[in-house]
PDB file of C-alpha atoms and ligand atoms in Angstrom:
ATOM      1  CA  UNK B  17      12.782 -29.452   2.778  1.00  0.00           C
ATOM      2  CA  UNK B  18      13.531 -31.564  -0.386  1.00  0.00           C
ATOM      3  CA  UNK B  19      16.529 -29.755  -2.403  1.00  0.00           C
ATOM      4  CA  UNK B  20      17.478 -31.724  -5.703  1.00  0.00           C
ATOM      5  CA  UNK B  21      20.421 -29.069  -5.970  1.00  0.00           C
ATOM      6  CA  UNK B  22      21.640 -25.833  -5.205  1.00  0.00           C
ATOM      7  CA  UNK B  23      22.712 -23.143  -8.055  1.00  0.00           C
ATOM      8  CA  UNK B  24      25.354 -20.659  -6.878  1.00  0.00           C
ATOM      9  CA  UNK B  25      26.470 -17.421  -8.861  1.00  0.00           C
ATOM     10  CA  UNK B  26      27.936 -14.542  -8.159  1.00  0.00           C
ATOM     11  CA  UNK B  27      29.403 -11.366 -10.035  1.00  0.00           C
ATOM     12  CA  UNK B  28      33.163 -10.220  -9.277  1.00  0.00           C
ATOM     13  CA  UNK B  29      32.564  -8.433  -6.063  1.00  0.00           C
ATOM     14  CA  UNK B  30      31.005 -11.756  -4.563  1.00  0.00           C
ATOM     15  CA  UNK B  31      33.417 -14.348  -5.781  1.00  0.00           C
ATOM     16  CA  UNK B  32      35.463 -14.752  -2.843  1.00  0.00           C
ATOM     17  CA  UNK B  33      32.457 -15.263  -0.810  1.00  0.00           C
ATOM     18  CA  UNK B  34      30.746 -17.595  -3.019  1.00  0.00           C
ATOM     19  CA  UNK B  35      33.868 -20.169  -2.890  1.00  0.00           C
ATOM     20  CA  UNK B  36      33.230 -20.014   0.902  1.00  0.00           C
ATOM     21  CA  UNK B  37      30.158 -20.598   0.386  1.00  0.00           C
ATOM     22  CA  UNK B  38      30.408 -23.162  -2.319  1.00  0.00           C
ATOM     23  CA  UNK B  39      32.845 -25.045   0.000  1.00  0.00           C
ATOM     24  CA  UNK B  40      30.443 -25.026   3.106  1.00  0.00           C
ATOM     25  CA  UNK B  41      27.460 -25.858   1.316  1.00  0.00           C
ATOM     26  CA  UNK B  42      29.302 -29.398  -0.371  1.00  0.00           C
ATOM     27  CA  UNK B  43      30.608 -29.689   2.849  1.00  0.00           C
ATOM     28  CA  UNK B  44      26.820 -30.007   3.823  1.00  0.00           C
ATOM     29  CA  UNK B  45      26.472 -32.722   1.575  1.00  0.00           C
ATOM     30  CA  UNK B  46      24.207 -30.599  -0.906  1.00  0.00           C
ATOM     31  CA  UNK B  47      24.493 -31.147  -4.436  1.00  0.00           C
ATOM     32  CA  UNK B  48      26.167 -27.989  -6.051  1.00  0.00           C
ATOM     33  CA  UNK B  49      26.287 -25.961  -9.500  1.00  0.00           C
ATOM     34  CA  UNK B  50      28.542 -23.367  -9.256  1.00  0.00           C
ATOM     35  CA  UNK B  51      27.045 -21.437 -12.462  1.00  0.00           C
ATOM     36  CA  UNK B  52      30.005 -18.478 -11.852  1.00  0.00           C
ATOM     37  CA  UNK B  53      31.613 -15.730 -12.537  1.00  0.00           C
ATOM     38  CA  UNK B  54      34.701 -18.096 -12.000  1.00  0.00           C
ATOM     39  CA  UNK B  55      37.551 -15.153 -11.449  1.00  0.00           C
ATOM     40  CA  UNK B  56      37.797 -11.734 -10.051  1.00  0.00           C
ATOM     41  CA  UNK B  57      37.729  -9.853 -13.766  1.00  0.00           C
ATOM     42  CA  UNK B  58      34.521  -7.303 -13.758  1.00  0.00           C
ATOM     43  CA  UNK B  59      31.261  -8.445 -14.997  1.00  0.00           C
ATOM     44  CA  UNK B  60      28.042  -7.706 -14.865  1.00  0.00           C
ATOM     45  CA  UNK B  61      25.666  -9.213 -12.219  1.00  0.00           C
ATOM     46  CA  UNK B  62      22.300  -9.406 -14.798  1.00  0.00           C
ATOM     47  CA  UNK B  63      24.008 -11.648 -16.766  1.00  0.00           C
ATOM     48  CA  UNK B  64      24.502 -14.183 -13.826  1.00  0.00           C
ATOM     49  CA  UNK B  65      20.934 -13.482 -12.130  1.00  0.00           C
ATOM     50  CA  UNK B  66      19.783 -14.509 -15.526  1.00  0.00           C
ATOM     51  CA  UNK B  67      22.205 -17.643 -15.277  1.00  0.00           C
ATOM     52  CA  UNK B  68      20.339 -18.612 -12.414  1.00  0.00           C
ATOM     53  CA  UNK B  69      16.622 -17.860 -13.915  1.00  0.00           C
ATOM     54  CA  UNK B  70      17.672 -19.619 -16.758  1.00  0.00           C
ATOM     55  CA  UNK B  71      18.649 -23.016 -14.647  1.00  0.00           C
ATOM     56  CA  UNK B  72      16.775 -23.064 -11.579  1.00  0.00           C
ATOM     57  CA  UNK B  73      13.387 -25.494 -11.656  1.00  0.00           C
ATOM     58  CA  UNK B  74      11.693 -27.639  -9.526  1.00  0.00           C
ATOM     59  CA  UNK B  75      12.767 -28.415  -5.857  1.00  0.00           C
ATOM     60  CA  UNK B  76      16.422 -27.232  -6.594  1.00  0.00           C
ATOM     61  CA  UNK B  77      17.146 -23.879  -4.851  1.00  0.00           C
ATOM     62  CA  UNK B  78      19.874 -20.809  -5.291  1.00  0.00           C
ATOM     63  CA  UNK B  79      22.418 -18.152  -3.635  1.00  0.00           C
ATOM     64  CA  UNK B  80      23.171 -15.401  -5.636  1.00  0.00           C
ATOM     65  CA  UNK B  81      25.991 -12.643  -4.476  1.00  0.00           C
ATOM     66  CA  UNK B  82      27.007  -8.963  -5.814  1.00  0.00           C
ATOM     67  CA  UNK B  83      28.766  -6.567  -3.540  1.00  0.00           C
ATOM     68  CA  UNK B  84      25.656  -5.326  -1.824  1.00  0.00           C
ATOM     69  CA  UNK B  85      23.340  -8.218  -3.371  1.00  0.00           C
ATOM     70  CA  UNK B  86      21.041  -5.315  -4.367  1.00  0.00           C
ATOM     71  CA  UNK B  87      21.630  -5.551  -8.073  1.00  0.00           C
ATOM     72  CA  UNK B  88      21.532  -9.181  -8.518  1.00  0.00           C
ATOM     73  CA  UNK B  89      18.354  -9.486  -6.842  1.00  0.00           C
ATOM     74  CA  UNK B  90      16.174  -6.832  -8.523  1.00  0.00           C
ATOM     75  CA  UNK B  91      17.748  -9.116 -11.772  1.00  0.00           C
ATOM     76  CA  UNK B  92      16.448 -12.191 -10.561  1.00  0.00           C
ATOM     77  CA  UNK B  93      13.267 -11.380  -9.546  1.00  0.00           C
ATOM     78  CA  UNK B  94      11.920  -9.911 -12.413  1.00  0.00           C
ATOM     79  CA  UNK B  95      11.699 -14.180 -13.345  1.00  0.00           C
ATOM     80  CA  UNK B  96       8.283 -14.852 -11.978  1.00  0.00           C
ATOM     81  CA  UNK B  97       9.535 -18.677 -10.743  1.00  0.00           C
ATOM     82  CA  UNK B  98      12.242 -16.557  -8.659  1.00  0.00           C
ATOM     83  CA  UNK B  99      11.437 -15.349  -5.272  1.00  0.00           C
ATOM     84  CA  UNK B 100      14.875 -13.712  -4.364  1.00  0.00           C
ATOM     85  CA  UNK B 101      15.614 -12.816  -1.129  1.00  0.00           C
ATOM     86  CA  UNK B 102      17.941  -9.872   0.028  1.00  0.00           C
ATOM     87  CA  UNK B 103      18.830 -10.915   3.094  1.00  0.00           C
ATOM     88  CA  UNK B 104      21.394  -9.489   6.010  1.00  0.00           C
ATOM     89  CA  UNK B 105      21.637 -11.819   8.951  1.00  0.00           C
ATOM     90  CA  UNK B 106      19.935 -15.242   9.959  1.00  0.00           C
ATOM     91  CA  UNK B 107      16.340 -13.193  10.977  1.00  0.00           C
ATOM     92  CA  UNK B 108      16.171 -12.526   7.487  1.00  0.00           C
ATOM     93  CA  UNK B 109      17.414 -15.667   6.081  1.00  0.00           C
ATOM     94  CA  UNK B 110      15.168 -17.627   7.976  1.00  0.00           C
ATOM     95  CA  UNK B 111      11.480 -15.829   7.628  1.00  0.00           C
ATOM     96  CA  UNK B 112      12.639 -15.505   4.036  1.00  0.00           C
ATOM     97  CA  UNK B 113      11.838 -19.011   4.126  1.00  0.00           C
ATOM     98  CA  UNK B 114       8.883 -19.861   7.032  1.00  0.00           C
ATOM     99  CA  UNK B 115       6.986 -16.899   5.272  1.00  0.00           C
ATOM    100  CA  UNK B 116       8.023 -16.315   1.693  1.00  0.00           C
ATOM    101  CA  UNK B 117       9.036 -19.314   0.669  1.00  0.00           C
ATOM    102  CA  UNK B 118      12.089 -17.824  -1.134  1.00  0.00           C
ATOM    103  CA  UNK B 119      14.192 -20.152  -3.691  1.00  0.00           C
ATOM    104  CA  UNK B 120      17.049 -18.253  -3.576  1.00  0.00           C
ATOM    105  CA  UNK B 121      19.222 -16.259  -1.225  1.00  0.00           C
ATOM    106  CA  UNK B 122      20.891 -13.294  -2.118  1.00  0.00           C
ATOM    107  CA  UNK B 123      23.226 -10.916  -0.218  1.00  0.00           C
ATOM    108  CA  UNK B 124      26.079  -8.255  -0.108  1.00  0.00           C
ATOM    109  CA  UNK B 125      29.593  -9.771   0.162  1.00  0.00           C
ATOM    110  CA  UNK B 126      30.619  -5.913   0.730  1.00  0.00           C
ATOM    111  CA  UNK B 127      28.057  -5.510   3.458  1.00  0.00           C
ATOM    112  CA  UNK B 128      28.000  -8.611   5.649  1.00  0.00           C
ATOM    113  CA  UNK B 129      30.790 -10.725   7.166  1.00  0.00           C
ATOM    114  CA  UNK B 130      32.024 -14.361   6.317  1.00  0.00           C
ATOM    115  CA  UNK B 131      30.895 -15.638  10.065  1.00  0.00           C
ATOM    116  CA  UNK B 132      27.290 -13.881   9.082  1.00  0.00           C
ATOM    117  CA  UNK B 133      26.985 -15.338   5.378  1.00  0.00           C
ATOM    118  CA  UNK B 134      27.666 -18.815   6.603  1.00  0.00           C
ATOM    119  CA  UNK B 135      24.948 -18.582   9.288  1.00  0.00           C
ATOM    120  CA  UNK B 136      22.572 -17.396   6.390  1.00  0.00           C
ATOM    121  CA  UNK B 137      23.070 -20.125   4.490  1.00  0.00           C
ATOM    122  CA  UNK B 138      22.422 -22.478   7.615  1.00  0.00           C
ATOM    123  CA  UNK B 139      19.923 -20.604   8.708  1.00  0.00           C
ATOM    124  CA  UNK B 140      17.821 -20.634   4.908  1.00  0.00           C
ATOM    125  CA  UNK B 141      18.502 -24.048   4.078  1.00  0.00           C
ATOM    126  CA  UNK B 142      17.267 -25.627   7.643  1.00  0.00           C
ATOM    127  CA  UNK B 143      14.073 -23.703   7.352  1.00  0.00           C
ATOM    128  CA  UNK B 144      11.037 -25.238   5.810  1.00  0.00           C
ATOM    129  CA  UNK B 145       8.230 -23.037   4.393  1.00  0.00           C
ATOM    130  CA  UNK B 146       5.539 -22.518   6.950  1.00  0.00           C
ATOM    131  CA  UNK B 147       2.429 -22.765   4.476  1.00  0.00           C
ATOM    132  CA  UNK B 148      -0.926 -21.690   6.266  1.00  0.00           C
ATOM    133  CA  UNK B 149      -1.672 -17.932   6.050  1.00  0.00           C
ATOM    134  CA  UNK B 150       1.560 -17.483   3.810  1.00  0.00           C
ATOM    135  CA  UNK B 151       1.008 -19.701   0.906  1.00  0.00           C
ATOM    136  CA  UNK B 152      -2.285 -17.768   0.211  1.00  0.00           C
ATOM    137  CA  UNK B 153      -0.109 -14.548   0.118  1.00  0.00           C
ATOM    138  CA  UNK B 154       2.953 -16.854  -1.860  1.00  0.00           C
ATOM    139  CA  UNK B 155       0.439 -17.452  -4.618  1.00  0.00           C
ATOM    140  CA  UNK B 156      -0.434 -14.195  -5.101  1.00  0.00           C
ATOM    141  CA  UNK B 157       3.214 -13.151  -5.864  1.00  0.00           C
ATOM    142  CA  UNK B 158       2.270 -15.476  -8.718  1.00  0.00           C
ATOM    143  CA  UNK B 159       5.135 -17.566 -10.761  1.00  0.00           C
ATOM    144  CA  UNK B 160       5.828 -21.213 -10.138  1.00  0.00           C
ATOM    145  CA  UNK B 161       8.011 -22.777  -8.062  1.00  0.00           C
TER     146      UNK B 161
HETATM  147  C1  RB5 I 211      29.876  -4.046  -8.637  1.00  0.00           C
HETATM  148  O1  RB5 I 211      30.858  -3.062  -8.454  1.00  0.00           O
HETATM  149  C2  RB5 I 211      28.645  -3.720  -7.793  1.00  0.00           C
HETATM  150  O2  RB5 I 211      27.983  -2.634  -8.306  1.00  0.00           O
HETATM  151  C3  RB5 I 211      27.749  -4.923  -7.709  1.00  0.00           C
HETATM  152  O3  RB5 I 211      28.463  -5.993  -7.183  1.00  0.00           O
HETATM  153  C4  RB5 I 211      26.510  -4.802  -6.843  1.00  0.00           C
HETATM  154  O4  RB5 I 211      26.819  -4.302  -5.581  1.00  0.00           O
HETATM  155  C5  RB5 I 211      25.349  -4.148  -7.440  1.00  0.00           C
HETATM  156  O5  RB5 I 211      24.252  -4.113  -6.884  1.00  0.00           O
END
């Protein structure tokens, strides 16, 4: 899996989780833009789905983070080069990659743990897309990568 770089964001509810996050991924050796929020004030989570729309091309990926990663999603997939991925535990994580071929991550910092969210991330960024059968049903989604 080629990744040129890896866009973060996050609205106020997810910004202790995306430092985490931000922290394991350099720790990775990834090359990482955190896009924000960058404090705990309230904002609104369109405005950083959009963030992410707005920068995210090529083979460079993203992890997006609201309190139940519902809302930030829904915002980021109405982009038709997003394929946004609300995802729970590292079942999810993963097939959102061997099957959809997802370029971003979301999830819920109010709904999963810290222990969880890290193995997401490991679990999503390990897994290559499995092509075959599921690219046919990828393209359909339509949008480009
Ligand atoms: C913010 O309070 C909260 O609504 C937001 O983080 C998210 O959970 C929305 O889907």
């Amino acid at each position: 899996m080629k990744i040129d770089k890896i866009f973060i964001a996050s609205d106020h509810a997810g910004f202790d989780l995306k430092a985490q996050i931000c922290g394991l991924l350099k720790n990775e050796g990834f090359d990482v833009c955190d896009l924000g929020t960058h404090n705990k004030d309230s904002v609104d989570y369109p405005d950083f789905a959009e963030l992410m729309a707005q920068n995210l091309r090529g083979n460079e990926y993203g992890v997006l983070i609201c309190g139940t990663g519902i809302g930030i999603s829904i915002a980021a997939n109405r982009h038709a080069h997003v394929r946004c991925a609300l995802c729970h535990d590292v079942t999810t994580a993963k097939l959102a990659r061997e099957h959809n071929d997802a370029n971003v991550l979301a999830m819920g910092a109010r709904t999963i743990g810290d222990a969880v969210a890290a193995d997401m991330i490991k679990a999503f960024f390990a897994t290559e897309f499995a092509g075959g059968r599921h690219e046919r049903r990828v393209k359909k989604l339509g949008g480009e990568k």
